PDB file of C-alpha atoms in Angstrom:
ATOM      1  CA  MET F   1      -5.549  69.731  -8.677  1.00  0.00           C
ATOM      2  CA  ALA F   2      -8.493  72.074  -8.553  1.00  0.00           C
ATOM      3  CA  LEU F   3      -9.971  72.812 -11.931  1.00  0.00           C
ATOM      4  CA  SER F   4     -10.819  76.401 -11.102  1.00  0.00           C
ATOM      5  CA  LEU F   5     -10.707  77.453 -14.705  1.00  0.00           C
ATOM      6  CA  LEU F   6     -13.535  75.277 -15.830  1.00  0.00           C
ATOM      7  CA  GLY F   7     -15.598  74.695 -12.804  1.00  0.00           C
ATOM      8  CA  PRO F   8     -17.384  71.552 -11.730  1.00  0.00           C
ATOM      9  CA  LEU F   9     -18.000  70.314 -15.255  1.00  0.00           C
ATOM     10  CA  GLY F  10     -14.220  69.948 -15.651  1.00  0.00           C
ATOM     11  CA  LEU F  11     -12.205  69.426 -18.795  1.00  0.00           C
ATOM     12  CA  MET F  12     -14.288  66.593 -20.150  1.00  0.00           C
ATOM     13  CA  THR F  13     -16.770  69.166 -21.499  1.00  0.00           C
ATOM     14  CA  ALA F  14     -14.282  71.796 -22.550  1.00  0.00           C
ATOM     15  CA  LEU F  15     -11.940  69.427 -24.359  1.00  0.00           C
ATOM     16  CA  ALA F  16     -14.529  66.947 -25.651  1.00  0.00           C
ATOM     17  CA  ALA F  17     -12.949  64.378 -27.935  1.00  0.00           C
ATOM     18  CA  THR F  18     -14.248  61.422 -29.952  1.00  0.00           C
ATOM     19  CA  PRO F  19     -15.173  58.605 -27.539  1.00  0.00           C
ATOM     20  CA  PRO F  20     -12.876  55.562 -27.739  1.00  0.00           C
ATOM     21  CA  LEU F  21     -13.874  52.667 -29.867  1.00  0.00           C
ATOM     22  CA  PRO F  22     -14.803  49.402 -28.174  1.00  0.00           C
ATOM     23  CA  GLU F  23     -11.874  47.149 -27.391  1.00  0.00           C
ATOM     24  CA  SER F  24     -10.773  44.981 -30.266  1.00  0.00           C
ATOM     25  CA  GLU F  25      -8.449  42.016 -30.496  1.00  0.00           C
ATOM     26  CA  GLU F  26      -4.858  42.543 -31.789  1.00  0.00           C
ATOM     27  CA  PRO F  27      -3.608  40.133 -34.488  1.00  0.00           C
ATOM     28  CA  ALA F  28      -1.784  37.197 -32.992  1.00  0.00           C
ATOM     29  CA  PRO F  29       1.823  38.308 -32.308  1.00  0.00           C
ATOM     30  CA  THR F  30       4.754  36.510 -33.839  1.00  0.00           C
ATOM     31  CA  TRP F  31       7.688  38.302 -32.299  1.00  0.00           C
ATOM     32  CA  ARG F  32       9.994  36.806 -29.660  1.00  0.00           C
ATOM     33  CA  TRP F  33      12.972  37.825 -27.510  1.00  0.00           C
ATOM     34  CA  LYS F  34      16.283  36.948 -29.297  1.00  0.00           C
ATOM     35  CA  GLN F  35      19.085  37.971 -26.932  1.00  0.00           C
ATOM     36  CA  ALA F  36      19.469  35.501 -24.096  1.00  0.00           C
ATOM     37  CA  ASP F  37      22.445  37.449 -22.674  1.00  0.00           C
ATOM     38  CA  LYS F  38      20.201  40.507 -22.086  1.00  0.00           C
ATOM     39  CA  PRO F  39      18.404  39.878 -18.777  1.00  0.00           C
ATOM     40  CA  VAL F  40      16.136  42.950 -18.869  1.00  0.00           C
ATOM     41  CA  LYS F  41      13.333  42.716 -21.396  1.00  0.00           C
ATOM     42  CA  ILE F  42      11.497  45.969 -22.258  1.00  0.00           C
ATOM     43  CA  THR F  43       8.439  46.504 -24.357  1.00  0.00           C
ATOM     44  CA  VAL F  44       7.894  50.081 -25.419  1.00  0.00           C
ATOM     45  CA  ILE F  45       4.242  51.108 -25.784  1.00  0.00           C
ATOM     46  CA  ALA F  46       3.547  54.576 -27.176  1.00  0.00           C
ATOM     47  CA  GLY F  47       2.008  56.556 -29.973  1.00  0.00           C
ATOM     48  CA  SER F  48       3.863  58.539 -32.559  1.00  0.00           C
ATOM     49  CA  VAL F  49       6.630  59.715 -30.172  1.00  0.00           C
ATOM     50  CA  GLY F  50       7.638  56.113 -29.602  1.00  0.00           C
ATOM     51  CA  ALA F  51       7.177  55.341 -33.329  1.00  0.00           C
ATOM     52  CA  PHE F  52       9.769  58.076 -34.236  1.00  0.00           C
ATOM     53  CA  SER F  53      11.956  56.565 -36.932  1.00  0.00           C
ATOM     54  CA  GLY F  54      15.162  58.337 -35.999  1.00  0.00           C
ATOM     55  CA  GLN F  55      17.245  58.198 -32.857  1.00  0.00           C
ATOM     56  CA  SER F  56      14.310  57.810 -30.538  1.00  0.00           C
ATOM     57  CA  PHE F  57      14.519  57.999 -26.768  1.00  0.00           C
ATOM     58  CA  HIS F  58      14.316  54.244 -26.410  1.00  0.00           C
ATOM     59  CA  LYS F  59      16.940  53.622 -29.032  1.00  0.00           C
ATOM     60  CA  ARG F  60      19.256  55.983 -27.206  1.00  0.00           C
ATOM     61  CA  LEU F  61      18.638  54.241 -23.924  1.00  0.00           C
ATOM     62  CA  GLY F  62      19.152  50.889 -25.536  1.00  0.00           C
ATOM     63  CA  GLY F  63      22.506  52.093 -26.737  1.00  0.00           C
ATOM     64  CA  VAL F  64      23.768  53.045 -23.246  1.00  0.00           C
ATOM     65  CA  CYS F  65      22.047  50.371 -21.143  1.00  0.00           C
ATOM     66  CA  GLU F  66      24.022  47.169 -21.737  1.00  0.00           C
ATOM     67  CA  ASN F  67      21.605  44.715 -20.088  1.00  0.00           C
ATOM     68  CA  VAL F  68      18.461  45.530 -21.944  1.00  0.00           C
ATOM     69  CA  GLU F  69      16.717  44.087 -25.000  1.00  0.00           C
ATOM     70  CA  ILE F  70      14.006  46.398 -26.341  1.00  0.00           C
ATOM     71  CA  ARG F  71      10.973  45.599 -28.407  1.00  0.00           C
ATOM     72  CA  ASN F  72       9.170  48.689 -29.715  1.00  0.00           C
ATOM     73  CA  LEU F  73       5.425  48.213 -30.061  1.00  0.00           C
ATOM     74  CA  SER F  74       4.592  51.853 -30.594  1.00  0.00           C
ATOM     75  CA  LYS F  75       2.095  52.846 -33.229  1.00  0.00           C
ATOM     76  CA  THR F  76       1.291  56.308 -34.629  1.00  0.00           C
ATOM     77  CA  GLY F  77      -2.103  57.584 -33.760  1.00  0.00           C
ATOM     78  CA  ILE F  78      -2.994  55.360 -30.815  1.00  0.00           C
ATOM     79  CA  GLY F  79      -4.331  56.764 -27.549  1.00  0.00           C
ATOM     80  CA  ALA F  80      -4.379  55.290 -24.065  1.00  0.00           C
ATOM     81  CA  LEU F  81      -7.118  52.650 -24.741  1.00  0.00           C
ATOM     82  CA  GLN F  82      -5.330  51.415 -27.850  1.00  0.00           C
ATOM     83  CA  MET F  83      -2.040  51.314 -25.993  1.00  0.00           C
ATOM     84  CA  LYS F  84      -3.598  49.061 -23.369  1.00  0.00           C
ATOM     85  CA  GLN F  85      -5.115  46.824 -26.086  1.00  0.00           C
ATOM     86  CA  ARG F  86      -1.817  46.623 -27.893  1.00  0.00           C
ATOM     87  CA  PHE F  87       0.050  45.714 -24.701  1.00  0.00           C
ATOM     88  CA  ARG F  88      -2.412  42.960 -23.892  1.00  0.00           C
ATOM     89  CA  GLY F  89      -2.538  41.616 -27.478  1.00  0.00           C
ATOM     90  CA  GLN F  90       1.156  41.799 -28.287  1.00  0.00           C
ATOM     91  CA  VAL F  91       2.757  41.027 -24.897  1.00  0.00           C
ATOM     92  CA  LEU F  92       0.392  39.258 -22.561  1.00  0.00           C
ATOM     93  CA  LYS F  93      -1.114  36.992 -25.207  1.00  0.00           C
ATOM     94  CA  ASN F  94       2.210  36.341 -26.919  1.00  0.00           C
ATOM     95  CA  ARG F  95       2.887  32.603 -26.735  1.00  0.00           C
ATOM     96  CA  ASN F  96       6.440  33.172 -27.854  1.00  0.00           C
ATOM     97  CA  ILE F  97       7.515  34.879 -24.647  1.00  0.00           C
ATOM     98  CA  LYS F  98       7.367  33.596 -21.063  1.00  0.00           C
ATOM     99  CA  LEU F  99       6.802  36.388 -18.568  1.00  0.00           C
ATOM    100  CA  SER F 100       7.106  33.865 -15.726  1.00  0.00           C
ATOM    101  CA  ASP F 101      10.734  33.068 -16.612  1.00  0.00           C
ATOM    102  CA  GLU F 102      12.562  34.308 -13.484  1.00  0.00           C
ATOM    103  CA  GLN F 103      15.937  34.673 -15.275  1.00  0.00           C
ATOM    104  CA  PHE F 104      14.554  37.761 -17.003  1.00  0.00           C
ATOM    105  CA  GLU F 105      13.265  41.098 -15.675  1.00  0.00           C
ATOM    106  CA  HIS F 106      10.274  42.366 -17.674  1.00  0.00           C
ATOM    107  CA  TRP F 107       9.283  45.970 -18.037  1.00  0.00           C
ATOM    108  CA  ALA F 108       6.423  47.840 -19.797  1.00  0.00           C
ATOM    109  CA  PHE F 109       7.863  51.137 -20.916  1.00  0.00           C
ATOM    110  CA  VAL F 110       4.922  53.436 -21.541  1.00  0.00           C
ATOM    111  CA  ALA F 111       5.049  56.932 -23.052  1.00  0.00           C
ATOM    112  CA  THR F 112       1.767  58.689 -22.469  1.00  0.00           C
ATOM    113  CA  GLY F 113       1.046  60.855 -25.496  1.00  0.00           C
ATOM    114  CA  LEU F 114      -1.505  63.441 -26.553  1.00  0.00           C
ATOM    115  CA  ASN F 115      -3.902  61.425 -28.716  1.00  0.00           C
ATOM    116  CA  SER F 116      -6.414  61.148 -25.868  1.00  0.00           C
ATOM    117  CA  ILE F 117      -5.273  64.124 -23.741  1.00  0.00           C
ATOM    118  CA  GLY F 118      -8.619  65.911 -24.334  1.00  0.00           C
ATOM    119  CA  MET F 119     -10.084  63.400 -21.925  1.00  0.00           C
ATOM    120  CA  PRO F 120      -7.390  63.157 -19.267  1.00  0.00           C
ATOM    121  CA  GLU F 121      -9.408  61.138 -16.715  1.00  0.00           C
ATOM    122  CA  MET F 122     -10.134  58.531 -19.412  1.00  0.00           C
ATOM    123  CA  THR F 123      -6.473  58.500 -20.358  1.00  0.00           C
ATOM    124  CA  ASN F 124      -5.454  57.869 -16.786  1.00  0.00           C
ATOM    125  CA  HIS F 125      -8.033  55.110 -16.435  1.00  0.00           C
ATOM    126  CA  TYR F 126      -6.574  53.185 -19.400  1.00  0.00           C
ATOM    127  CA  VAL F 127      -2.924  53.872 -18.523  1.00  0.00           C
ATOM    128  CA  LYS F 128      -3.725  52.626 -15.044  1.00  0.00           C
ATOM    129  CA  GLY F 129      -5.308  49.564 -16.556  1.00  0.00           C
ATOM    130  CA  LEU F 130      -2.091  48.875 -18.544  1.00  0.00           C
ATOM    131  CA  VAL F 131      -0.025  49.227 -15.350  1.00  0.00           C
ATOM    132  CA  GLU F 132      -2.325  46.847 -13.528  1.00  0.00           C
ATOM    133  CA  LEU F 133      -2.111  44.273 -16.311  1.00  0.00           C
ATOM    134  CA  ALA F 134       1.677  44.503 -16.251  1.00  0.00           C
ATOM    135  CA  HIS F 135       1.779  44.014 -12.492  1.00  0.00           C
ATOM    136  CA  SER F 136      -0.587  41.080 -12.669  1.00  0.00           C
ATOM    137  CA  LYS F 137       2.023  39.250 -14.756  1.00  0.00           C
ATOM    138  CA  GLY F 138       4.994  40.130 -12.617  1.00  0.00           C
ATOM    139  CA  MET F 139       6.157  42.978 -14.851  1.00  0.00           C
ATOM    140  CA  LYS F 140       7.107  46.454 -13.752  1.00  0.00           C
ATOM    141  CA  ALA F 141       5.934  49.683 -15.318  1.00  0.00           C
ATOM    142  CA  LEU F 142       8.013  52.701 -16.401  1.00  0.00           C
ATOM    143  CA  VAL F 143       5.800  55.533 -17.538  1.00  0.00           C
ATOM    144  CA  LEU F 144       6.739  58.814 -19.147  1.00  0.00           C
ATOM    145  CA  SER F 145       4.432  61.772 -18.751  1.00  0.00           C
ATOM    146  CA  PRO F 146       3.253  63.767 -21.789  1.00  0.00           C
ATOM    147  CA  THR F 147       5.866  66.184 -23.177  1.00  0.00           C
ATOM    148  CA  PRO F 148       5.332  69.925 -23.201  1.00  0.00           C
ATOM    149  CA  TRP F 149       3.258  70.988 -26.252  1.00  0.00           C
ATOM    150  CA  GLY F 150       1.568  73.963 -27.829  1.00  0.00           C
ATOM    151  CA  LYS F 151       2.445  77.029 -29.780  1.00  0.00           C
ATOM    152  CA  ASP F 152       1.418  80.690 -29.637  1.00  0.00           C
ATOM    153  CA  GLY F 153      -0.371  82.065 -32.656  1.00  0.00           C
ATOM    154  CA  LEU F 154      -2.669  79.057 -33.110  1.00  0.00           C
ATOM    155  CA  SER F 155      -6.398  79.561 -32.447  1.00  0.00           C
ATOM    156  CA  LYS F 156      -6.564  76.422 -30.303  1.00  0.00           C
ATOM    157  CA  PHE F 157      -4.167  78.014 -27.782  1.00  0.00           C
ATOM    158  CA  LYS F 158      -5.607  81.550 -27.770  1.00  0.00           C
ATOM    159  CA  GLY F 159      -7.357  83.048 -24.759  1.00  0.00           C
ATOM    160  CA  LEU F 160      -8.156  80.566 -22.041  1.00  0.00           C
ATOM    161  CA  SER F 161      -7.881  77.549 -24.324  1.00  0.00           C
ATOM    162  CA  GLY F 162      -4.195  77.161 -23.696  1.00  0.00           C
ATOM    163  CA  LEU F 163      -4.673  76.927 -19.948  1.00  0.00           C
ATOM    164  CA  ALA F 164      -7.443  74.324 -20.368  1.00  0.00           C
ATOM    165  CA  LYS F 165      -5.076  72.154 -22.404  1.00  0.00           C
ATOM    166  CA  ALA F 166      -2.272  72.646 -19.900  1.00  0.00           C
ATOM    167  CA  GLU F 167      -4.583  71.571 -17.028  1.00  0.00           C
ATOM    168  CA  ALA F 168      -5.681  68.518 -18.912  1.00  0.00           C
ATOM    169  CA  THR F 169      -2.071  67.598 -19.459  1.00  0.00           C
ATOM    170  CA  ARG F 170      -1.242  68.070 -15.830  1.00  0.00           C
ATOM    171  CA  ILE F 171      -3.938  65.698 -14.694  1.00  0.00           C
ATOM    172  CA  VAL F 172      -2.145  62.944 -16.620  1.00  0.00           C
ATOM    173  CA  VAL F 173       1.318  64.132 -15.428  1.00  0.00           C
ATOM    174  CA  ASP F 174       0.122  64.037 -11.808  1.00  0.00           C
ATOM    175  CA  TYR F 175      -1.162  60.485 -12.126  1.00  0.00           C
ATOM    176  CA  VAL F 176       2.119  59.309 -13.692  1.00  0.00           C
ATOM    177  CA  MET F 177       4.024  60.946 -10.795  1.00  0.00           C
ATOM    178  CA  GLY F 178       1.617  59.826  -8.082  1.00  0.00           C
ATOM    179  CA  ARG F 179       0.647  63.365  -7.099  1.00  0.00           C
ATOM    180  CA  ASN F 180      -3.160  63.296  -7.338  1.00  0.00           C
ATOM    181  CA  HIS F 181      -5.823  61.320  -5.551  1.00  0.00           C
ATOM    182  CA  PRO F 182      -7.784  58.707  -7.533  1.00  0.00           C
ATOM    183  CA  LYS F 183     -10.961  60.794  -7.670  1.00  0.00           C
ATOM    184  CA  ASP F 184      -9.027  63.713  -9.144  1.00  0.00           C
ATOM    185  CA  ALA F 185      -7.022  61.581 -11.535  1.00  0.00           C
ATOM    186  CA  LEU F 186      -9.920  59.393 -12.740  1.00  0.00           C
ATOM    187  CA  GLY F 187     -13.082  61.421 -12.265  1.00  0.00           C
ATOM    188  CA  ARG F 188     -16.090  59.270 -13.029  1.00  0.00           C
ATOM    189  CA  TYR F 189     -13.719  56.392 -13.971  1.00  0.00           C
ATOM    190  CA  ALA F 190     -12.880  56.076 -10.268  1.00  0.00           C
ATOM    191  CA  ALA F 191     -16.032  53.968  -9.944  1.00  0.00           C
ATOM    192  CA  LYS F 192     -14.388  51.378 -12.211  1.00  0.00           C
ATOM    193  CA  ARG F 193     -11.511  50.668  -9.803  1.00  0.00           C
ATOM    194  CA  SER F 194     -11.088  47.206  -8.415  1.00  0.00           C
ATOM    195  CA  VAL F 195     -11.221  48.585  -4.838  1.00  0.00           C
ATOM    196  CA  GLU F 196     -14.320  49.954  -3.170  1.00  0.00           C
ATOM    197  CA  GLY F 197     -14.702  53.366  -1.596  1.00  0.00           C
ATOM    198  CA  ASP F 198     -12.852  56.648  -1.892  1.00  0.00           C
ATOM    199  CA  VAL F 199      -9.453  55.171  -0.933  1.00  0.00           C
ATOM    200  CA  ASP F 200      -5.959  56.123  -2.049  1.00  0.00           C
ATOM    201  CA  TRP F 201      -4.025  54.235  -4.715  1.00  0.00           C
ATOM    202  CA  VAL F 202      -3.264  50.551  -4.111  1.00  0.00           C
ATOM    203  CA  ALA F 203       0.021  49.031  -5.130  1.00  0.00           C
ATOM    204  CA  SER F 204      -1.142  47.470  -8.349  1.00  0.00           C
ATOM    205  CA  GLU F 205      -2.263  50.840  -9.705  1.00  0.00           C
ATOM    206  CA  ILE F 206       0.951  52.751  -8.910  1.00  0.00           C
ATOM    207  CA  VAL F 207       3.568  53.331 -11.617  1.00  0.00           C
ATOM    208  CA  ASP F 208       6.979  51.812 -10.562  1.00  0.00           C
ATOM    209  CA  ILE F 209       8.999  54.593 -12.135  1.00  0.00           C
ATOM    210  CA  GLY F 210       7.328  57.774 -13.311  1.00  0.00           C
ATOM    211  CA  ILE F 211       9.228  60.410 -15.297  1.00  0.00           C
ATOM    212  CA  ASP F 212       7.986  63.999 -15.504  1.00  0.00           C
ATOM    213  CA  LEU F 213       8.802  65.203 -19.009  1.00  0.00           C
ATOM    214  CA  TYR F 214       6.289  68.029 -18.857  1.00  0.00           C
ATOM    215  CA  ASP F 215       8.255  69.946 -16.291  1.00  0.00           C
ATOM    216  CA  SER F 216      11.732  69.151 -17.613  1.00  0.00           C
ATOM    217  CA  GLN F 217      14.448  70.572 -19.860  1.00  0.00           C
ATOM    218  CA  LEU F 218      12.018  70.063 -22.703  1.00  0.00           C
ATOM    219  CA  ARG F 219       9.821  73.022 -21.751  1.00  0.00           C
ATOM    220  CA  ASP F 220      10.447  76.605 -22.766  1.00  0.00           C
ATOM    221  CA  LYS F 221      10.476  77.944 -19.209  1.00  0.00           C
ATOM    222  CA  ASP F 222      12.024  81.269 -20.273  1.00  0.00           C
ATOM    223  CA  ALA F 223       9.391  82.057 -22.875  1.00  0.00           C
ATOM    224  CA  GLU F 224       7.721  85.468 -22.761  1.00  0.00           C
ATOM    225  CA  PRO F 225       4.568  85.221 -20.681  1.00  0.00           C
ATOM    226  CA  ARG F 226       1.177  86.555 -21.792  1.00  0.00           C
ATOM    227  CA  ASP F 227      -0.173  89.759 -20.374  1.00  0.00           C
ATOM    228  CA  VAL F 228      -1.686  89.024 -16.886  1.00  0.00           C
ATOM    229  CA  ASP F 229      -4.235  91.865 -17.102  1.00  0.00           C
ATOM    230  CA  ALA F 230      -5.414  90.588 -20.493  1.00  0.00           C
ATOM    231  CA  MET F 231      -5.852  87.096 -18.985  1.00  0.00           C
ATOM    232  CA  ARG F 232      -7.726  88.553 -16.002  1.00  0.00           C
ATOM    233  CA  ARG F 233     -10.197  90.351 -18.297  1.00  0.00           C
ATOM    234  CA  LEU F 234     -10.907  87.087 -20.107  1.00  0.00           C
ATOM    235  CA  PHE F 235     -11.717  85.337 -16.892  1.00  0.00           C
ATOM    236  CA  GLU F 236     -13.949  88.195 -15.795  1.00  0.00           C
ATOM    237  CA  LYS F 237     -15.979  87.714 -18.976  1.00  0.00           C
ATOM    238  CA  ASP F 238     -16.029  83.912 -18.906  1.00  0.00           C
ATOM    239  CA  ARG F 239     -19.457  82.624 -17.828  1.00  0.00           C
ATOM    240  CA  ALA F 240     -18.242  79.170 -16.772  1.00  0.00           C
ATOM    241  CA  TRP F 241     -15.480  80.647 -14.620  1.00  0.00           C
ATOM    242  CA  LYS F 242     -17.840  83.101 -12.974  1.00  0.00           C
ATOM    243  CA  LYS F 243     -20.438  80.448 -12.280  1.00  0.00           C
ATOM    244  CA  ALA F 244     -17.825  78.102 -10.740  1.00  0.00           C
ATOM    245  CA  HIS F 245     -16.690  80.827  -8.360  1.00  0.00           C
ATOM    246  CA  ALA F 246     -20.047  82.502  -7.636  1.00  0.00           C
ATOM    247  CA  ASP F 247     -20.137  81.290  -4.037  1.00  0.00           C
ATOM    248  CA  LEU F 248     -16.856  82.719  -3.023  1.00  0.00           C
ATOM    249  CA  ASP F 249     -16.633  85.778  -0.790  1.00  0.00           C
ATOM    250  CA  PRO F 250     -15.088  88.839  -2.372  1.00  0.00           C
ATOM    251  CA  ASP F 251     -11.628  88.252  -1.065  1.00  0.00           C
ATOM    252  CA  ALA F 252     -11.525  84.619  -2.131  1.00  0.00           C
ATOM    253  CA  TYR F 253     -13.021  85.489  -5.495  1.00  0.00           C
ATOM    254  CA  GLU F 254     -10.273  88.076  -6.058  1.00  0.00           C
ATOM    255  CA  ALA F 255      -7.561  85.630  -4.986  1.00  0.00           C
ATOM    256  CA  ALA F 256      -8.873  82.907  -7.387  1.00  0.00           C
ATOM    257  CA  LEU F 257      -9.059  85.419 -10.244  1.00  0.00           C
ATOM    258  CA  ALA F 258      -5.495  86.620  -9.622  1.00  0.00           C
ATOM    259  CA  ALA F 259      -4.135  83.059  -9.350  1.00  0.00           C
ATOM    260  CA  ASP F 260      -5.802  81.826 -12.527  1.00  0.00           C
ATOM    261  CA  ALA F 261      -4.808  84.973 -14.468  1.00  0.00           C
ATOM    262  CA  GLN F 262      -1.161  84.356 -13.456  1.00  0.00           C
ATOM    263  CA  ARG F 263      -1.355  80.707 -14.471  1.00  0.00           C
ATOM    264  CA  ALA F 264      -2.947  81.562 -17.839  1.00  0.00           C
ATOM    265  CA  SER F 265      -0.176  84.070 -18.484  1.00  0.00           C
ATOM    266  CA  GLU F 266       2.463  81.352 -18.006  1.00  0.00           C
ATOM    267  CA  VAL F 267       0.972  79.003 -20.611  1.00  0.00           C
ATOM    268  CA  PRO F 268       3.799  79.675 -23.244  1.00  0.00           C
ATOM    269  CA  GLN F 269       6.319  78.526 -20.680  1.00  0.00           C
ATOM    270  CA  TRP F 270       4.787  75.090 -20.867  1.00  0.00           C
ATOM    271  CA  PHE F 271       5.305  74.702 -24.606  1.00  0.00           C
ATOM    272  CA  MET F 272       8.186  72.699 -25.908  1.00  0.00           C
ATOM    273  CA  ARG F 273      11.404  74.600 -26.609  1.00  0.00           C
ATOM    274  CA  PRO F 274      11.336  75.589 -30.304  1.00  0.00           C
ATOM    275  CA  GLU F 275      14.803  74.031 -30.989  1.00  0.00           C
ATOM    276  CA  LEU F 276      13.556  70.668 -29.700  1.00  0.00           C
ATOM    277  CA  ARG F 277      10.483  70.491 -31.831  1.00  0.00           C
ATOM    278  CA  GLY F 278      10.112  68.247 -34.877  1.00  0.00           C
ATOM    279  CA  PHE F 279       7.663  68.890 -37.669  1.00  0.00           C
ATOM    280  CA  ASP F 280       5.086  70.441 -35.374  1.00  0.00           C
ATOM    281  CA  TYR F 281       4.531  71.835 -31.846  1.00  0.00           C
ATOM    282  CA  ILE F 282       3.898  68.313 -30.417  1.00  0.00           C
ATOM    283  CA  HIS F 283       6.610  65.925 -31.607  1.00  0.00           C
ATOM    284  CA  PRO F 284      10.208  66.295 -30.409  1.00  0.00           C
ATOM    285  CA  ASN F 285      13.010  66.153 -32.932  1.00  0.00           C
ATOM    286  CA  SER F 286      16.116  63.930 -32.601  1.00  0.00           C
ATOM    287  CA  GLU F 287      17.639  66.343 -30.101  1.00  0.00           C
ATOM    288  CA  GLY F 288      14.372  66.351 -28.188  1.00  0.00           C
ATOM    289  CA  HIS F 289      14.503  62.547 -27.990  1.00  0.00           C
ATOM    290  CA  ARG F 290      18.041  62.816 -26.620  1.00  0.00           C
ATOM    291  CA  VAL F 291      16.735  65.120 -23.866  1.00  0.00           C
ATOM    292  CA  ILE F 292      13.985  62.605 -23.051  1.00  0.00           C
ATOM    293  CA  ALA F 293      16.612  59.864 -22.717  1.00  0.00           C
ATOM    294  CA  GLN F 294      18.777  62.159 -20.567  1.00  0.00           C
ATOM    295  CA  VAL F 295      15.893  63.010 -18.248  1.00  0.00           C
ATOM    296  CA  THR F 296      14.811  59.368 -17.971  1.00  0.00           C
ATOM    297  CA  CYS F 297      18.162  57.596 -17.578  1.00  0.00           C
ATOM    298  CA  PRO F 298      19.173  58.590 -13.978  1.00  0.00           C
ATOM    299  CA  SER F 299      15.902  57.047 -12.672  1.00  0.00           C
ATOM    300  CA  LEU F 300      16.456  53.658 -14.312  1.00  0.00           C
ATOM    301  CA  PRO F 301      17.290  50.686 -11.998  1.00  0.00           C
ATOM    302  CA  GLU F 302      20.840  49.470 -11.620  1.00  0.00           C
ATOM    303  CA  SER F 303      19.838  46.150 -13.247  1.00  0.00           C
ATOM    304  CA  TRP F 304      19.562  47.906 -16.640  1.00  0.00           C
ATOM    305  CA  GLY F 305      23.302  48.620 -16.626  1.00  0.00           C
ATOM    306  CA  CYS F 306      23.037  52.168 -17.977  1.00  0.00           C
ATOM    307  CA  ALA F 307      25.890  54.502 -18.579  1.00  0.00           C
ATOM    308  CA  CYS F 308      23.864  57.714 -18.539  1.00  0.00           C
ATOM    309  CA  ASP F 309      26.840  60.034 -18.956  1.00  0.00           C
ATOM    310  CA  GLU F 310      27.181  58.677 -22.543  1.00  0.00           C
ATOM    311  CA  LEU F 311      24.022  60.435 -23.478  1.00  0.00           C
TER     312      LEU F 311
END
């Protein structure tokens, strides 16, 4: 996806966030699988959305998928790096479980959140790393994209800021769904791949099942758009945007300006539906979790034994 809004510096500058802490070791895990009659073993790795104490999306799926045993390892506040660390420490280094046992089917169920969305390329790098770790141990990876988020009336979403956040989110969504090339998904982190050269994704990096929650029933697609002309005026005054498009001929410049103004006007339609929000504009409520489960369930493999209509 072209970052026409922010130019060659991209979203890393515009949405700067605190750099991740160095990797640290998780405490030795003590949990183990307990249901021998459940052949599909699922570890859920997420931030606060996965840590929801009510009827979460994974609890709902566990209730309608008869062959699964779920262990929730989500933790409020963790970003992509910490999710990878937690997966390695609590799953791969867990002496109480045997991932090589062929009578069981093991899945990493990852819900990409917003704690590190300000640096989407870094987020993709660590989510990809988690996927690669899972594949290296014979596991499969089911990954949910970020959910719609945002709210009009807040300073952080005024002007062009809302579009910058939407574009950052889409970079992560597009990696989860396999839509973007590694150099677009990873930016400077592409140099850290295990393969050399500007090549497409290899099998170990690809999500087995990706779920697009961003463009789903969760988003408020019928929300009132912002005024297109007002958005256009903001772009016309924005130094970064003008610099990024300075080399375009007049017709191409006008086309880029019109396209970005239109996209900026549609930002409210990429917020979560108000009736599905929890205590803020980020976290879904119980009904929102039901929608996540409904969107996810039809893509689950037959081996899970899911009765999706019960949702």
